[in-house]
XYZ file of C-alpha atoms in Angstrom:
516
model
C 105.976 108.879 116.093
C 108.637 108.084 118.651
C 108.671 105.408 121.308
C 107.391 107.115 124.478
C 109.770 107.630 127.395
C 108.383 108.026 130.940
C 110.256 109.190 134.031
C 109.624 107.143 137.152
C 108.204 110.221 138.915
C 106.034 111.373 136.002
C 102.459 112.363 136.819
C 101.218 110.639 133.636
C 103.089 107.385 134.287
C 101.040 104.589 132.725
C 99.676 102.032 135.145
C 101.605 99.043 133.706
C 104.864 100.870 134.365
C 103.880 102.125 137.810
C 102.729 98.645 138.831
C 105.666 96.603 137.526
C 108.831 98.629 136.956
C 109.803 99.377 140.587
C 109.851 95.640 141.349
C 111.980 94.902 138.286
C 114.400 97.658 139.268
C 114.662 96.110 142.761
C 115.324 92.662 141.284
C 118.021 94.111 139.041
C 119.691 95.627 142.119
C 119.545 92.268 143.894
C 121.056 90.468 140.922
C 123.805 92.969 140.016
C 124.346 95.121 143.113
C 123.498 98.472 141.506
C 120.565 100.269 139.909
C 119.789 99.895 136.182
C 119.804 102.904 133.844
C 116.263 102.273 132.586
C 113.646 99.640 131.826
C 112.516 98.878 128.269
C 109.092 97.299 127.837
C 107.120 95.665 125.019
C 103.760 93.855 125.352
C 102.219 90.725 123.908
C 99.359 90.962 121.438
C 96.111 89.313 120.455
C 94.496 89.370 117.016
C 90.826 90.381 117.095
C 89.846 89.706 113.502
C 91.885 88.726 110.439
C 93.074 85.145 110.689
C 95.036 83.408 107.924
C 94.841 86.396 105.613
C 98.249 87.954 106.245
C 99.948 85.604 103.776
C 97.535 86.902 101.171
C 98.724 90.435 102.160
C 95.352 91.457 103.587
C 95.235 93.676 106.670
C 94.542 92.473 110.198
C 93.186 93.967 113.443
C 95.277 93.113 116.543
C 95.810 94.998 119.787
C 98.510 95.068 122.438
C 97.570 93.468 125.752
C 98.553 94.009 129.389
C 101.049 91.131 129.626
C 104.548 92.178 128.647
C 108.337 91.758 128.708
C 110.384 94.121 130.882
C 114.154 94.463 130.500
C 116.000 96.419 133.202
C 119.293 97.501 131.627
C 122.612 98.947 132.730
C 125.334 99.972 130.282
C 128.900 98.830 131.023
C 132.056 100.800 130.306
C 134.098 100.229 127.161
C 136.492 97.915 129.009
C 133.727 95.319 129.409
C 132.169 94.473 126.016
C 129.993 91.626 127.246
C 126.336 90.828 127.863
C 125.012 89.265 131.078
C 121.388 88.103 131.051
C 119.411 87.191 134.158
C 115.787 86.042 134.054
C 113.199 86.335 136.797
C 111.987 82.868 135.810
C 114.299 80.309 137.422
C 113.708 77.926 134.499
C 115.929 80.187 132.380
C 119.516 80.077 133.599
C 121.776 83.110 133.561
C 123.705 83.594 130.332
C 126.864 85.583 129.595
C 128.647 86.135 126.285
C 131.246 88.477 124.844
C 130.634 90.989 122.088
C 132.969 90.672 119.044
C 135.647 93.353 119.333
C 135.571 94.004 115.574
C 131.912 95.013 115.678
C 130.669 91.892 113.892
C 127.438 90.177 114.869
C 127.060 87.730 117.739
C 126.632 84.156 116.484
C 123.140 82.639 116.768
C 122.759 78.867 116.546
C 119.091 78.167 115.739
C 119.640 74.422 116.228
C 120.125 75.048 119.972
C 116.939 76.023 121.789
C 117.955 78.593 124.384
C 116.172 81.690 125.651
C 119.246 83.831 124.998
C 118.766 83.266 121.259
C 115.809 85.665 121.279
C 117.939 88.285 123.044
C 120.574 87.777 120.386
C 117.939 88.243 117.651
C 117.003 91.639 119.126
C 120.685 92.504 119.563
C 121.478 91.559 115.953
C 118.823 93.753 114.323
C 119.659 96.638 116.683
C 123.390 96.415 115.810
C 122.532 96.277 112.111
C 120.421 99.423 112.584
C 123.238 101.188 114.466
C 125.712 100.400 111.714
C 123.419 102.103 109.224
C 122.510 105.215 111.236
C 126.006 105.757 112.694
C 128.496 103.791 110.547
C 131.608 105.642 111.633
C 130.909 104.749 115.250
C 129.699 101.153 114.962
C 131.062 99.697 111.716
C 134.231 98.233 113.227
C 133.702 98.551 116.965
C 131.502 96.694 119.453
C 128.343 98.136 120.906
C 128.297 98.739 124.643
C 128.185 95.813 127.015
C 125.092 95.339 129.139
C 123.744 93.873 132.328
C 120.113 92.886 131.785
C 117.370 91.588 134.051
C 114.396 90.165 132.145
C 110.907 89.670 133.533
C 108.009 88.632 131.338
C 104.472 87.429 131.883
C 103.475 86.743 128.274
C 102.864 82.963 128.426
C 105.333 81.200 126.173
C 103.868 78.985 123.431
C 100.450 80.621 123.830
C 100.283 82.412 120.484
C 100.385 85.837 122.207
C 103.836 86.702 120.818
C 106.099 86.365 123.829
C 109.125 86.163 121.507
C 108.181 89.365 119.642
C 107.690 91.206 122.950
C 111.133 90.099 124.119
C 112.897 90.984 120.860
C 111.249 94.424 120.624
C 112.202 95.246 124.225
C 115.791 94.159 123.593
C 116.228 96.036 120.323
C 114.802 99.199 121.919
C 117.209 98.872 124.859
C 120.311 98.320 122.713
C 119.529 101.331 120.493
C 118.880 103.592 123.508
C 122.094 102.584 125.271
C 124.251 103.176 122.219
C 122.570 106.231 120.685
C 121.995 107.988 123.987
C 118.898 109.109 125.818
C 118.383 112.128 123.554
C 117.968 109.913 120.488
C 114.298 109.312 119.697
C 113.613 105.794 118.446
C 110.693 105.887 116.000
C 107.928 103.304 116.158
C 108.335 102.812 112.410
C 112.045 102.005 112.701
C 111.609 99.683 115.684
C 108.834 97.815 113.903
C 110.762 97.609 110.633
C 113.956 96.208 112.118
C 112.315 93.703 114.479
C 110.050 92.163 111.811
C 112.966 90.164 110.422
C 114.569 89.303 113.771
C 112.970 85.890 114.270
C 114.070 84.835 110.771
C 117.481 84.372 112.436
C 116.088 81.420 114.395
C 114.062 80.017 111.484
C 110.667 81.630 112.172
C 109.222 83.191 109.007
C 106.788 85.634 110.617
C 104.997 88.388 108.721
C 105.147 91.489 110.903
C 101.817 91.666 112.730
C 103.286 90.634 116.082
C 106.001 93.290 116.070
C 103.710 96.046 114.748
C 101.156 95.361 117.478
C 103.758 95.169 120.250
C 105.559 98.357 119.237
C 102.586 100.513 118.174
C 99.926 99.505 120.690
C 97.902 102.302 122.290
C 95.528 102.223 125.229
C 91.877 101.792 124.185
C 92.860 101.307 120.528
C 92.991 98.418 118.082
C 95.586 98.548 115.307
C 94.860 98.315 111.609
C 98.009 96.554 110.446
C 98.632 96.737 106.707
C 101.280 94.756 104.849
C 100.950 96.441 101.438
C 102.133 98.759 99.997
C 104.220 98.880 103.186
C 104.003 97.541 106.720
C 102.264 100.047 108.966
C 99.994 100.085 111.984
C 97.253 102.699 112.320
C 95.507 102.993 115.717
C 91.690 103.089 115.820
C 90.007 103.958 119.094
C 87.165 101.896 120.469
C 84.014 103.954 121.034
C 83.483 105.386 124.508
C 80.568 103.527 126.068
C 78.143 105.043 128.553
C 77.797 102.450 131.291
C 80.572 99.882 130.954
C 84.145 99.300 129.791
C 85.327 97.103 126.934
C 87.414 94.175 128.149
C 88.969 91.202 126.411
C 89.285 87.802 128.040
C 92.030 85.717 126.455
C 91.710 82.027 127.261
C 94.346 79.450 126.351
C 92.993 76.039 125.297
C 96.261 74.521 126.610
C 96.204 72.442 123.441
C 99.404 72.722 121.425
C 99.432 72.002 117.721
C 102.837 70.664 116.686
C 103.427 72.594 113.474
C 106.012 70.167 112.173
C 103.703 67.185 112.581
C 100.418 68.797 111.541
C 101.716 71.302 108.970
C 101.202 69.050 105.926
C 97.468 68.812 106.700
C 97.037 72.264 108.234
C 99.121 75.385 107.638
C 101.164 74.175 104.652
C 98.082 72.866 102.882
C 96.180 76.127 103.401
C 98.984 78.056 101.690
C 98.772 75.725 98.676
C 94.968 75.986 98.522
C 94.790 79.783 98.653
C 97.596 80.165 96.101
C 95.864 77.681 93.793
C 92.618 79.631 94.223
C 94.303 82.891 93.187
C 95.850 81.318 90.122
C 92.702 79.529 88.979
C 90.836 82.846 89.242
C 93.623 84.546 87.297
C 93.460 81.882 84.563
C 89.677 82.165 84.249
C 89.643 85.946 84.045
C 92.777 86.243 81.899
C 94.947 88.326 84.230
C 98.574 88.004 85.287
C 99.565 87.944 88.949
C 102.627 90.101 89.483
C 103.457 89.421 93.116
C 106.563 87.383 93.904
C 107.248 86.127 97.404
C 108.094 82.906 99.258
C 104.874 82.886 101.272
C 102.820 82.295 98.122
C 105.015 79.816 96.232
C 106.185 82.710 94.006
C 102.838 82.585 92.240
C 100.832 85.517 93.534
C 97.978 85.607 95.997
C 94.312 86.538 96.356
C 95.032 90.226 96.901
C 97.137 90.227 93.733
C 94.203 88.758 91.827
C 91.852 91.432 93.193
C 94.222 94.159 92.031
C 94.720 92.546 88.604
C 90.967 92.046 88.111
C 90.209 95.685 88.896
C 92.993 96.855 86.587
C 91.616 94.873 83.649
C 87.842 94.953 84.108
C 87.269 98.144 86.079
C 90.059 100.223 84.505
C 91.609 100.903 87.916
C 95.371 100.424 87.428
C 96.316 101.439 91.003
C 96.420 98.578 93.517
C 94.118 98.793 96.530
C 95.754 101.102 99.071
C 93.955 99.902 102.212
C 91.092 102.397 102.076
C 88.101 100.975 103.959
C 85.264 101.997 101.633
C 87.092 100.901 98.468
C 88.182 97.667 100.114
C 84.635 96.754 101.137
C 83.419 97.270 97.568
C 86.208 95.210 96.026
C 86.068 92.354 98.516
C 82.327 91.963 97.985
C 83.039 91.688 94.261
C 85.692 89.049 94.937
C 83.184 87.003 96.927
C 80.854 87.076 93.919
C 83.676 85.781 91.692
C 84.470 83.020 94.192
C 80.867 81.803 94.003
C 80.872 81.990 90.193
C 84.199 80.211 89.818
C 84.224 77.646 92.622
C 80.623 77.378 93.814
C 79.949 74.226 91.798
C 83.072 72.563 93.217
C 82.452 72.916 96.948
C 83.260 69.228 97.416
C 86.882 69.956 96.525
C 89.368 69.625 93.683
C 91.508 66.662 92.806
C 94.998 67.336 91.483
C 93.774 66.541 87.970
C 90.847 68.980 88.276
C 92.989 71.794 89.651
C 95.610 71.256 86.944
C 92.913 71.314 84.236
C 91.528 74.657 85.478
C 95.060 76.063 85.438
C 95.736 74.724 81.941
C 98.725 72.622 83.017
C 99.410 68.918 83.416
C 98.961 67.075 86.704
C 102.702 66.552 86.857
C 103.293 70.279 86.400
C 100.788 71.066 89.166
C 102.506 68.640 91.506
C 105.918 70.140 90.780
C 104.817 73.785 91.035
C 102.403 73.547 93.978
C 103.068 70.439 96.028
C 106.837 70.107 96.382
C 107.938 73.334 98.166
C 106.919 71.868 101.526
C 105.125 68.657 102.547
C 101.339 68.491 102.180
C 98.748 65.726 102.669
C 95.148 65.856 101.392
C 92.318 63.961 99.753
C 90.950 66.972 97.866
C 91.841 70.665 97.791
C 89.159 72.813 99.444
C 89.686 75.792 97.162
C 86.199 77.275 97.384
C 86.191 77.252 101.185
C 89.696 78.753 101.551
C 89.141 81.545 99.030
C 85.780 82.441 100.558
C 87.341 82.591 104.012
C 90.213 84.855 102.951
C 87.993 87.369 101.179
C 85.196 87.322 103.784
C 87.638 87.542 106.705
C 89.398 90.477 105.042
C 85.984 92.095 104.634
C 85.216 91.574 108.329
C 88.356 93.479 109.278
C 87.117 96.472 107.290
C 83.600 96.117 108.646
C 85.056 96.158 112.163
C 86.889 99.403 111.425
C 83.651 100.857 110.097
C 81.919 99.895 113.351
C 84.672 101.579 115.369
C 84.792 104.795 113.367
C 81.474 105.366 111.684
C 78.860 104.135 114.077
C 77.248 105.770 117.088
C 75.513 103.516 119.553
C 72.519 104.580 121.586
C 72.987 101.606 123.870
C 76.234 99.953 124.954
C 74.826 96.554 124.053
C 74.470 97.696 120.435
C 78.242 97.991 120.126
C 78.840 94.615 121.742
C 76.241 92.979 119.509
C 77.656 94.494 116.308
C 81.390 94.076 116.943
C 80.904 90.777 118.764
C 78.838 89.531 115.827
C 81.810 90.087 113.506
C 84.052 88.122 115.870
C 81.511 85.289 115.953
C 81.283 85.297 112.154
C 85.065 85.118 112.020
C 85.086 82.065 114.303
C 82.412 80.380 112.182
C 84.483 81.009 109.046
C 87.680 79.744 110.686
C 85.788 76.626 111.782
C 83.628 75.805 108.756
C 85.577 77.266 105.832
C 89.214 77.219 106.925
C 88.928 74.218 109.271
C 91.472 75.663 111.689
C 89.399 75.445 114.855
C 89.316 72.388 117.126
C 86.901 70.923 119.701
C 88.627 72.706 122.585
C 88.364 76.101 120.884
C 84.727 75.427 120.038
C 83.969 74.461 123.630
C 85.643 77.520 125.162
C 83.787 79.826 122.765
C 80.485 78.127 123.550
C 80.992 78.499 127.321
C 82.074 82.121 127.037
C 79.123 83.107 124.841
C 76.695 81.448 127.236
C 78.089 83.385 130.200
C 78.484 86.954 128.993
C 80.856 87.158 126.025
C 79.534 89.160 123.069
C 82.052 87.759 120.600
C 84.317 84.722 120.879
C 86.852 83.318 118.442
C 90.215 81.669 118.066
C 93.244 83.935 117.779
C 96.467 82.912 116.129
C 96.839 80.037 113.705
C 94.246 77.859 115.441
C 94.219 74.086 115.853
C 94.733 74.851 119.562
C 96.351 77.869 121.184
C 94.349 80.851 122.444
C 90.863 82.283 122.132
C 89.754 85.900 122.547
C 86.417 87.113 123.904
C 84.814 90.590 123.840
C 83.209 91.030 127.264
C 81.529 93.943 129.068
C 83.493 94.687 132.255
C 80.703 93.622 134.575
C 80.527 90.163 133.002
C 84.243 89.332 133.057
C 84.148 87.381 136.308
C 81.199 85.258 135.234
C 82.997 84.361 131.997
C 86.188 83.488 133.869
C 84.369 81.362 136.445
C 82.443 79.464 133.783
C 85.642 78.735 131.846
C 87.386 77.468 134.986
C 84.460 75.288 136.109
C 83.242 73.999 132.752
C 86.449 73.755 130.706
C 89.721 73.821 132.621
C 88.725 71.733 135.659
C 86.856 69.277 133.440
C 89.580 68.779 130.814
C 92.526 69.205 133.211
C 91.413 67.959 136.656
C 94.907 68.391 138.138
C 95.346 71.975 136.970
C 96.919 74.296 139.572
C 95.882 77.812 140.552
C 99.033 79.201 138.935
C 98.295 77.372 135.709
C 94.765 78.765 135.752
C 96.109 82.256 136.313
C 98.437 81.871 133.326
C 95.679 80.376 131.159
C 93.199 83.265 131.454
C 94.275 86.858 130.822
C 91.948 89.844 131.134
C 93.081 92.942 129.295
C 92.061 96.211 127.811
C 93.842 97.390 124.649
C 97.252 98.318 126.066
C 100.229 100.589 125.609
C 102.955 99.417 123.201
C 106.741 99.621 123.516
C 108.059 102.268 125.886
C 110.954 103.196 128.170
C 110.877 103.816 131.950
C 113.741 105.946 133.262
C 114.952 106.182 136.835
């Protein structure tokens, strides 16, 4: 499917474009003295279910949300191979840089924190794409220069993928300018090229953010698969009789410094789930064939599931993402977790983990504990493995609710889907230990005031929460969060900060172009 293009006078113009694009066009005119050629747009995203399972290659269930990045763009003539960037937010100063005349890539210095670096990431992957689809035109010549006006309302640092929204909007704009308006940019291509963009500034993301931003559809969640290839399949929420489905996204305003907390949080979880996969493989006599940096080059829990089914169930083909098959296999994996780790719920010492792997403690330390810094008393292998398999199962159960269930009463849907979100939060809290008191408090308040399902979204340890709320209860949830959380924890909080902290959204449209 191609990225949709909407004319400004189109009868089917989506509301986000009708509401926002005319103002961005006017601001472009004010900044540059002429009209732009078009506006490219990409939204932020929120993950509904499927936390800390992407680095085990299990699928997740995000959706695009109403906050977005808009880039009004005007192409310059060949005599002016330069980029000028202006931002609606006065905190981000105007930037201008020249494009290399030989067609080489613009330099990105990840050691310097500047908003233009994210533009350059989008530019880089777009130029790389252009060189491959039209090498005779772009191999040794610069792409067209641009004037760009950027306006975004995805809160930065919130875990809602403001950087992915920016990069996707930029890459889309650069391709359109240089390939012409008749060229149809496919969602698959835009997702594929932008997935690696943030690697240029040292962020090793996995693809969910870009897939959700590019492929979002109104009233749909996205089943994002990482194996055998990255793809996003839209699934529509059921049409309810008496209410609308809304999501309230509430920021804890607590920031977890990944560099400081990584050894006890994210880094340690990677070690624990990789150790779990390899202990299971040792016990059941299978070989893990997956190689990749996110799992210490030792395979992961999905690899073990595939290897187990190949050996014991005579099913040589890896799981292909099918819902029914996945539910069966994940339930079996949970049985094996109980059999293998149930007696060691208190945790593993290094010596105990090494013994179960059949290696020395020194070998375990070298192979598992030296790739990045970790700190721990014991390895919670049972808890982490159970979370990964049960959370992966909840994603599939959620799809089953969306596609295979009919609900006589609206509240039946909210109870069923919301229950899965609540189970996810409990697992993140009790098994993965990635919640925090602020997340727990926000979820408690929301559930008491109308939310059907409340959970953290993103890595956890702070950041954002997401709440499934019937439309008529949105205001009561918002008011309770303001009165009982934000004004209690942050007495000096301003109205603008409150507005930024709470977002209300339906599942939203993904990347698109607005033409004048």
